[in-house]
Coordinates of C-alpha atoms in Angstrom, one line a residue:
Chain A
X1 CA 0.0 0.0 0.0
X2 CA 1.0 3.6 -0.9
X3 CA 2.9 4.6 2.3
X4 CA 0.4 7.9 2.5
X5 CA -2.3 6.1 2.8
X6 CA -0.5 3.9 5.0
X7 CA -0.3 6.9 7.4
X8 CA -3.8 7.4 7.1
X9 CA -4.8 4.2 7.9
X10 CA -2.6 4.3 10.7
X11 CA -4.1 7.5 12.0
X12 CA -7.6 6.5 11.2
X13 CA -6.8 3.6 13.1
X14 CA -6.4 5.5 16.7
X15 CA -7.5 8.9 15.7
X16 CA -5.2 11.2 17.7
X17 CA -5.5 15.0 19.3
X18 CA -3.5 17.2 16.7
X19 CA -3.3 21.3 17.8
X20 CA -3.6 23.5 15.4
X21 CA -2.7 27.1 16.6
X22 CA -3.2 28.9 13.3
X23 CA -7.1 29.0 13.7
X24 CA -7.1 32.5 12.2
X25 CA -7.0 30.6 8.8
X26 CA -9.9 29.5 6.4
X27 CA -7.0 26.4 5.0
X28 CA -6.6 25.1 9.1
X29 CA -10.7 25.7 9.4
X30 CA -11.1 23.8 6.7
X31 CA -9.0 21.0 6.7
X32 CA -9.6 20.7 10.7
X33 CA -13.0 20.3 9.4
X34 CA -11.4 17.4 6.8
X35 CA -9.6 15.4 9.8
X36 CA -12.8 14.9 11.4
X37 CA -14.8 14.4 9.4
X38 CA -12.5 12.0 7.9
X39 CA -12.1 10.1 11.5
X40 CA -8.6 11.0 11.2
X41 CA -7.8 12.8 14.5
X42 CA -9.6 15.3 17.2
X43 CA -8.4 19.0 15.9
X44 CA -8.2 21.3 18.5
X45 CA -8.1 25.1 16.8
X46 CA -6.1 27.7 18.8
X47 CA -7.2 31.6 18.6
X48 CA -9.4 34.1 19.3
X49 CA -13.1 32.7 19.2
X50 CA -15.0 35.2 16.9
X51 CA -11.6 35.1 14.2
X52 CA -11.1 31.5 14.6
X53 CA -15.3 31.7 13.6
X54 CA -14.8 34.0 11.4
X55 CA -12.7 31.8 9.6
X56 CA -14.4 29.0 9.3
X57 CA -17.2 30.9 8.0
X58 CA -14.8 32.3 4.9
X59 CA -13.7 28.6 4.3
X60 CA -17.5 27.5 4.4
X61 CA -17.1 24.5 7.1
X62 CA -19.0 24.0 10.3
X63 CA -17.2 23.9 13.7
X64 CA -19.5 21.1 15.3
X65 CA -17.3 18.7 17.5
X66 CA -14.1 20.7 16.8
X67 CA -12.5 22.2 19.9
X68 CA -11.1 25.5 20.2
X69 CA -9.2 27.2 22.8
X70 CA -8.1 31.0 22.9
X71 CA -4.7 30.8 25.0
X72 CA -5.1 34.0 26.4
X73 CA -8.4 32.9 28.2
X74 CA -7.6 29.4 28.8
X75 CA -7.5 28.2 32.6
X76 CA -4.5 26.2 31.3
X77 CA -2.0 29.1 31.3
X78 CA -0.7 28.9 34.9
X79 CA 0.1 25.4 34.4
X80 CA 1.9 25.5 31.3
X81 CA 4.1 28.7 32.1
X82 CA 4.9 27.1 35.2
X83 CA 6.0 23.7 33.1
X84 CA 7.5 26.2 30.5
X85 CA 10.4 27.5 32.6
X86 CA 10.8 24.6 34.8
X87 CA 14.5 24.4 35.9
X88 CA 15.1 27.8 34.1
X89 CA 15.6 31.3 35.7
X90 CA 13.1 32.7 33.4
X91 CA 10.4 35.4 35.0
X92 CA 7.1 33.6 35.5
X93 CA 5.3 37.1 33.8
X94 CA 7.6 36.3 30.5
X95 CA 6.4 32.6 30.7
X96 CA 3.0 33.7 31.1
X97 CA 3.5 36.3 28.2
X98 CA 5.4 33.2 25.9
X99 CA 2.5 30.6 26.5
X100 CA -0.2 32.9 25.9
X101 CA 1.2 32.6 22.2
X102 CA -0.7 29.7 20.0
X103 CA 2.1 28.2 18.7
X104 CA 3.5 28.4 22.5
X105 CA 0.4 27.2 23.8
X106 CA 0.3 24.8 21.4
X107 CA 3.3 23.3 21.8
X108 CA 2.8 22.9 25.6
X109 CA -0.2 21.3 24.9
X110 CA 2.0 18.5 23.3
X111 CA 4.5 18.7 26.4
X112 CA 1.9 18.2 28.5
X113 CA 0.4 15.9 27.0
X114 CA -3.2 17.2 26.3
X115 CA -2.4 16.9 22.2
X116 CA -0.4 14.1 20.2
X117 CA 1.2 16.4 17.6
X118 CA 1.1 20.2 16.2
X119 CA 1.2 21.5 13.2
X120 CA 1.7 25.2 11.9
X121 CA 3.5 27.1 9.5
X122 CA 0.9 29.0 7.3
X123 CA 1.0 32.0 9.5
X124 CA 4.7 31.4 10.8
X125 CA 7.9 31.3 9.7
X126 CA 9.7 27.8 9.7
X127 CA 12.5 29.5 12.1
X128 CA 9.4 30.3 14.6
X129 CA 8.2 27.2 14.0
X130 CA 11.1 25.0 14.9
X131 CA 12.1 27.9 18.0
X132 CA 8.9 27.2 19.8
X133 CA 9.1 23.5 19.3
X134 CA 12.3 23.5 20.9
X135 CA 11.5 25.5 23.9
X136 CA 7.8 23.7 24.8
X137 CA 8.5 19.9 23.4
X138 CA 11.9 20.3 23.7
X139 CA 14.5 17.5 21.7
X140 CA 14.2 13.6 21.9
X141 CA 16.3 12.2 23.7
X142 CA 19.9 12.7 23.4
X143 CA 19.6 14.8 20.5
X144 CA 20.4 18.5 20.5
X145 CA 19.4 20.0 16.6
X146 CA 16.4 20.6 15.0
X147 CA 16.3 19.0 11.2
X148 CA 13.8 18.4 8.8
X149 CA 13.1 15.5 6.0
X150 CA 11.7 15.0 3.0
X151 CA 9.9 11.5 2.2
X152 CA 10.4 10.6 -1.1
X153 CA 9.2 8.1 -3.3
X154 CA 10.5 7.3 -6.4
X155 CA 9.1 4.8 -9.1
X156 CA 10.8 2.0 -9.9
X157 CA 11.6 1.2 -14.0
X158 CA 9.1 -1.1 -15.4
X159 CA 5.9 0.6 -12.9
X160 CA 6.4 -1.4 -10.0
X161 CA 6.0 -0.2 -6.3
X162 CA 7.3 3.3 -5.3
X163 CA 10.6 2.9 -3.2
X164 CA 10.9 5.1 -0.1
X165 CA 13.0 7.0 1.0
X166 CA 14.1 9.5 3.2
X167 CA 16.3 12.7 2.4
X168 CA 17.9 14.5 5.7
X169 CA 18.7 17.3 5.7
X170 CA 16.9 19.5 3.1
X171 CA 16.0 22.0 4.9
X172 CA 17.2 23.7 7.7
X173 CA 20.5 23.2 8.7
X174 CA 23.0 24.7 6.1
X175 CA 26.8 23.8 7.1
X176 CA 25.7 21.4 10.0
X177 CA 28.8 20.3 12.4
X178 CA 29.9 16.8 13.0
X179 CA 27.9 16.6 16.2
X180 CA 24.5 18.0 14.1
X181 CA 25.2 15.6 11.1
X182 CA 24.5 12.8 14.2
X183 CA 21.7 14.5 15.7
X184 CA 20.5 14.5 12.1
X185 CA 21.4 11.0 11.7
X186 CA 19.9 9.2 14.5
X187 CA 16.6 11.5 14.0
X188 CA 16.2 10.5 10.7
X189 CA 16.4 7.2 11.1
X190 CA 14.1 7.4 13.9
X191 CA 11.7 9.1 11.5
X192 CA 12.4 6.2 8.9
X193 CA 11.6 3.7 11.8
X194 CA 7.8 5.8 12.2
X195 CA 7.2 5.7 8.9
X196 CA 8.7 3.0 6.5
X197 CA 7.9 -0.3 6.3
X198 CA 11.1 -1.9 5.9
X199 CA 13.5 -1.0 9.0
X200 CA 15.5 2.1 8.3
X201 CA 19.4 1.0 7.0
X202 CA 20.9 4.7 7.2
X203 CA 23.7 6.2 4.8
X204 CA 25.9 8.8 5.7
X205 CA 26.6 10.3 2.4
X206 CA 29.7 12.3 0.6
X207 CA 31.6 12.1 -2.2
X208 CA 33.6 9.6 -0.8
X209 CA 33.6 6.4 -0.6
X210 CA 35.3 4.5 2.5
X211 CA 38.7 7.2 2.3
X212 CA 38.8 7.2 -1.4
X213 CA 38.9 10.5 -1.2
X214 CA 40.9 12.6 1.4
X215 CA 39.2 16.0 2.2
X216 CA 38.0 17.7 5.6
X217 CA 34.7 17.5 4.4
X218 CA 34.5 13.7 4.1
X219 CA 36.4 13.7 7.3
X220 CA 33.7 15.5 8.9
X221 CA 30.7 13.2 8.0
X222 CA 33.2 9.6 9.1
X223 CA 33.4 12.0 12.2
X224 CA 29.1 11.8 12.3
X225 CA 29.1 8.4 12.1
X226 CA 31.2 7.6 14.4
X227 CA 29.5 9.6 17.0
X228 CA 26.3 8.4 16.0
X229 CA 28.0 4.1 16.5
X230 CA 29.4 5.3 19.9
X231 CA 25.6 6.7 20.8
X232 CA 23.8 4.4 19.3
X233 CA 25.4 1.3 18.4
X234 CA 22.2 -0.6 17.3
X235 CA 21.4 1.6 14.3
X236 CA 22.3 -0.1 11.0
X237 CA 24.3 2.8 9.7
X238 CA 27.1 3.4 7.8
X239 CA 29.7 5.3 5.6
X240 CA 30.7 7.6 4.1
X241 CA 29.3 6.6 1.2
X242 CA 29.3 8.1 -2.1
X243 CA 25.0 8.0 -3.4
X244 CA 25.8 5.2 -5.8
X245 CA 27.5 2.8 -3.3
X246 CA 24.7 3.4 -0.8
X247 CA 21.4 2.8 -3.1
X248 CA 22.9 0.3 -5.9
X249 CA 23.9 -3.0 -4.8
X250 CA 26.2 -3.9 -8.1
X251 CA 28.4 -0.4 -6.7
X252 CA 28.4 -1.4 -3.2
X253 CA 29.4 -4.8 -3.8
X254 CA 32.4 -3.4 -6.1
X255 CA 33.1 0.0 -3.7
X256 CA 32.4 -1.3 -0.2
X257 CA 35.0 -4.7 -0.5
X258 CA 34.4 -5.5 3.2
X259 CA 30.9 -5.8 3.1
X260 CA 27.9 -3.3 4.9
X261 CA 24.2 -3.8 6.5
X262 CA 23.7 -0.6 4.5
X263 CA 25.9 -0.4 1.5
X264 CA 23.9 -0.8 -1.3
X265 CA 20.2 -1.1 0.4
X266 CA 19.9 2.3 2.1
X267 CA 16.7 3.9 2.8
X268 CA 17.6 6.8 5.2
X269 CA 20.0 8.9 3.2
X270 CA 21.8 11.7 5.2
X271 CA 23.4 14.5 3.1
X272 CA 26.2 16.3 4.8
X273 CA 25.2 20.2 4.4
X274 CA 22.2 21.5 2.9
X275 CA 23.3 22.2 -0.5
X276 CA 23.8 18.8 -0.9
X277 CA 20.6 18.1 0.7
X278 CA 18.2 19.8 -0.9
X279 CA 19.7 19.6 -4.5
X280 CA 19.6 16.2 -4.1
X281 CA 15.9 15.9 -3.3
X282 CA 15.2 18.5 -6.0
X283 CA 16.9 16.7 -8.9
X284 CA 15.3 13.4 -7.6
X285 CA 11.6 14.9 -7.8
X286 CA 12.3 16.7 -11.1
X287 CA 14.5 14.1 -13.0
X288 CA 13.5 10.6 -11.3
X289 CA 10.0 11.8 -10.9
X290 CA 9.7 11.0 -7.5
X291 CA 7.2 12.1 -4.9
X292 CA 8.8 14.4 -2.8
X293 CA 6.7 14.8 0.7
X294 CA 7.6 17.4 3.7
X295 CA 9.6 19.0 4.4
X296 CA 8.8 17.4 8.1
X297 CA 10.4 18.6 11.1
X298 CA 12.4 16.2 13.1
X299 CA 14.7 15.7 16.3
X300 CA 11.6 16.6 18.7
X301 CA 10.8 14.9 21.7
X302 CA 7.1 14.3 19.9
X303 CA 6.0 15.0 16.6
X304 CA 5.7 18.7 15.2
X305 CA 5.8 19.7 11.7
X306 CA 5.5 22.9 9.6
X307 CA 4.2 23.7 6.6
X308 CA 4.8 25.9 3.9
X309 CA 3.1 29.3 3.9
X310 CA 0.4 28.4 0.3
X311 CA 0.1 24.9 1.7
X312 CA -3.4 23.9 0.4
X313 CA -6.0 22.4 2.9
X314 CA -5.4 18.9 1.2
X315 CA -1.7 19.5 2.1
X316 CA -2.6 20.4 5.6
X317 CA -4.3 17.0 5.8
X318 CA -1.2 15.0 4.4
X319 CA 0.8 16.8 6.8
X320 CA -1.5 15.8 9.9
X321 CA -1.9 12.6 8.9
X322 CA 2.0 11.7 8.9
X323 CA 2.3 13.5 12.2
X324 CA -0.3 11.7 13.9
X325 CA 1.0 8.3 12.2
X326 CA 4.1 9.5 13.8
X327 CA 3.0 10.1 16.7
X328 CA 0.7 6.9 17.1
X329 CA 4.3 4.6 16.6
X330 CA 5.9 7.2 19.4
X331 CA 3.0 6.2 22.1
Chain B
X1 CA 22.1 57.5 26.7
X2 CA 18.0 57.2 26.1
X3 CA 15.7 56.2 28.9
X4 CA 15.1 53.1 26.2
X5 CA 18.3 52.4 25.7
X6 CA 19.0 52.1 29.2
X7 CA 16.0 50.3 30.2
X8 CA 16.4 47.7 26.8
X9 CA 20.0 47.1 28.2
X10 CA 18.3 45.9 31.5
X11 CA 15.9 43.9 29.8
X12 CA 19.0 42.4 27.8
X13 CA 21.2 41.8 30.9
X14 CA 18.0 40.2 33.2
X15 CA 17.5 37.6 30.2
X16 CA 20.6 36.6 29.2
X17 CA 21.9 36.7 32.7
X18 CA 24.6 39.0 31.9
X19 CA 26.0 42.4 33.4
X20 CA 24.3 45.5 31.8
X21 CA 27.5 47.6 32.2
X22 CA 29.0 45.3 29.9
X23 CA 26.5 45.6 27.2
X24 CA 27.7 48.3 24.4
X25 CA 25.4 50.5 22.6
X26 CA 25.9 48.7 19.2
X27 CA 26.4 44.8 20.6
X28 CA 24.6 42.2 18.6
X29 CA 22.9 40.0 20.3
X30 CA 24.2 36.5 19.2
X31 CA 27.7 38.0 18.5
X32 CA 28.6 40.0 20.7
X33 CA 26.2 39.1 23.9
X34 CA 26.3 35.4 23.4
X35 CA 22.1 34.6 23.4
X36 CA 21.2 31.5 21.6
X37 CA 19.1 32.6 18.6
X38 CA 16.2 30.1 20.4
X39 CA 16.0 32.9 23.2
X40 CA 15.0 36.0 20.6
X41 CA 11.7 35.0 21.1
X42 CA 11.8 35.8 24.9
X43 CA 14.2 39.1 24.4
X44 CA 11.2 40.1 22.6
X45 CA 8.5 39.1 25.3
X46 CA 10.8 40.4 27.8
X47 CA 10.8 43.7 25.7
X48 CA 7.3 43.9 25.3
X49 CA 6.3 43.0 29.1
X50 CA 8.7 46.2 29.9
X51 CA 7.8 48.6 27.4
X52 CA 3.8 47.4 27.4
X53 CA 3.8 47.4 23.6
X54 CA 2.9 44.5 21.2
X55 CA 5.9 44.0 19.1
X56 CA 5.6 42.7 15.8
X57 CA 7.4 38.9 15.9
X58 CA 8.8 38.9 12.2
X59 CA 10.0 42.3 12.0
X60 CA 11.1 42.7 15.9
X61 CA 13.1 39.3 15.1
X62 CA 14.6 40.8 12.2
X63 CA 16.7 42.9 15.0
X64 CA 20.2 41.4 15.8
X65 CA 21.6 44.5 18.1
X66 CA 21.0 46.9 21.0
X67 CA 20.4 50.0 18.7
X68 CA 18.7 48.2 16.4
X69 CA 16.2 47.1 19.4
X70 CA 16.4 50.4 20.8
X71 CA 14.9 52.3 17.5
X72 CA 12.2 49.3 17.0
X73 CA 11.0 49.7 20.4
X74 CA 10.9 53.4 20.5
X75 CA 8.7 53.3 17.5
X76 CA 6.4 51.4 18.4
X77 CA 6.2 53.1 22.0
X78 CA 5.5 56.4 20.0
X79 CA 3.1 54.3 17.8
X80 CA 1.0 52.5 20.7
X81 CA 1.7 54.7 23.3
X82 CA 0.9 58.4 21.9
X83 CA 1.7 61.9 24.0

């Protein structure tokens, strides 16, 4: 089965609480609206009552059995700014002021518990986005950057089944460091492990293959993956690998002499800046005609994504759905 | 030195934990004052809890130095606060 509708299976399945704190919008009314209707998940809409009506009423969808909370009203506040700047030396009147904020609410809503998943990013920037995630769910364990990832699928000669991958990082970190190329790592392949059927085989990527080449740059990502062995020696990773010797067996068996879990059969590829990154995912929608799907935050302690600023309302639903499916392996 | 100035350098020093003698007129913020980008967005509630003004998140984001916070704010004091 299509791995989208996977995911939507999955999150029909156990429907889940996603928050939504850009209720101001017609595209969140409306596909709140969709993901219930749907049985997908319980939306809860964040903002001011009469706007977040107001908006549903542009977008031409009834708010029957959707909750929605305004922050600044909510009895929750005093809780949440409490849980906010736990073990910090924050000013409980700035926590108040911070969680007061939807996408600050929201995410404490998630930290606490009272939602599976958030997602935003039609009203905010991605930077916002990925700031409030990290101070209300905070990182997963052991891991200290914010990434993204693209899912891709890309069709196989002769029509068969798509194969899927996933493309870290294509979005948000630019010149990552040795220590962010493993936090990058280890959250991809945890991402992989929510969403793909096959268990996630990761490939740290350059344009080298096993010291062919001798450069600090190549040095940088064997530096990554040795990190990631010493942190998590379970994962099946491996590297560096130039693309060919991670995704074609014929090259690995010819590049990679002393044999590799990975080499060869990758499904988690992790490019070691973001040109590489995100040309990489652009040439492989546009010339291999794959399906390119996110990008999808990652690294969190739950699942949070953002979306682009035109994301459609059928996007909006996409992007849900994933989270929740995400967020229905984490619990 | 403006009453804003002075008062956004002790808004600056109470958040970052640092000592407002030691913040120059022209610091930036990650540079110079050593805040992790992820705290902007509590300079900037810490800025608007002290000034009483709703600051614009993109724009007042956009600042990376003392002066630069200095000007934003006083505009939008003279905008939301008029006389």
């Amino acid at each position: 089965m299509d791995i989208v509708k996977r995911c939507f299976e999955a999150a029909r399945a156990q429907p889940g609480r996603i928050v939504l704190p850009e209720g101001h919008d017609p595209r969140i009314a409306a596909a709140a609206r969709q993901l219930a209707d749907d049985g997908l998940a319980q939306p809860i809409l964040l903002g001011k009552a009469d706007r977040i009506t107001a908006a549903a009423s542009e977008a031409g969808v009834s708010l029957t059995g959707i909750e929605t909370f305004d922050p600044a009203e909510s009895d929750r506040l005093g809780t949440y700014a409490d849980r906010y700047r736990a073990g910090r030396s924050l000013k409980e009147s700035i926590a108040l002021r911070m969680v007061k904020k939807p996408l600050f609410f929201g995410g404490m809503m998630v930290a606490c518990g009272d939602a599976d998943t958030l997602v935003a990013g039609v009203a905010n920037a991605t930077a916002t986005v990925i700031q409030a995630g990290v101070l209300t769910v905070g990182y997963g364990p052991g891991i200290e950057t914010a990434s993204s990832f693209f899912l891709m699928l890309v069709p196989t000669p002769g029509g068969g089944a798509e194969r899927p991958f996933i493309f870290a990082d294509c979005a948000v970190n630019v010149q990552p460091t040795a220590e962010q190329l493993a936090d990058i790592a280890i959250a991809s392949a945890g991402s992989a492990a929510s969403l793909l059927e096959d268990p996630p085989r990761t490939a740290m990527l350059s344009f080298s293959t096993r010291g062919s080449a001798s450069h600090a740059d190549a040095e940088k990502v064997t530096a990554a993956l040795q990190l990631v062995r010493k942190r998590n020696p379970s994962l099946l990773i491996d590297g560096e690998f130039q693309a060919d010797s991670a995704i074609v067996p014929a090259v690995a068996a010819k590049k990679v002499a002393d044999g590799s879990p990975v080499a060869g059969q990758a499904n988690v590829l992790v490019f070691p800046d973001l040109d590489a990154g995100n040309i990489a995912y652009k040439l492989t929608q546009y010339l291999a005609g794959a399906k390119a799907i996110g990008p999808f935050l990652q690294g969190f302690a739950h699942p949070i994504s953002d979306l682009s600023r035109g994301a459609s309302v059928d996007d909006i639903v996409a992007t849900s759905a994933i989270c929740l499916a995400q967020a229905g392996k984490d619990g | 030195m403006s009453d804003v100035a002075t008062r956004v350098k002790q808004v600056v020093a109470e958040t970052l934990e640092i000592d407002a003698s030691q913040i120059g007129d022209t610091d930036r913020f990650v540079e110079d004052l050593g805040a992790e980008s992820i705290q902007s967005v509590e300079l900037v509630a810490a800025f608007e809890e002290e000034f009483d003004i709703d600051m614009d998140s993109e724009g007042a984001l956009g600042v990376k130095a003392i002066d630069g916070a200095v000007d934003f704010i006083a505009k939008a004091v003279a905008e939301q606060h008029p006389g």
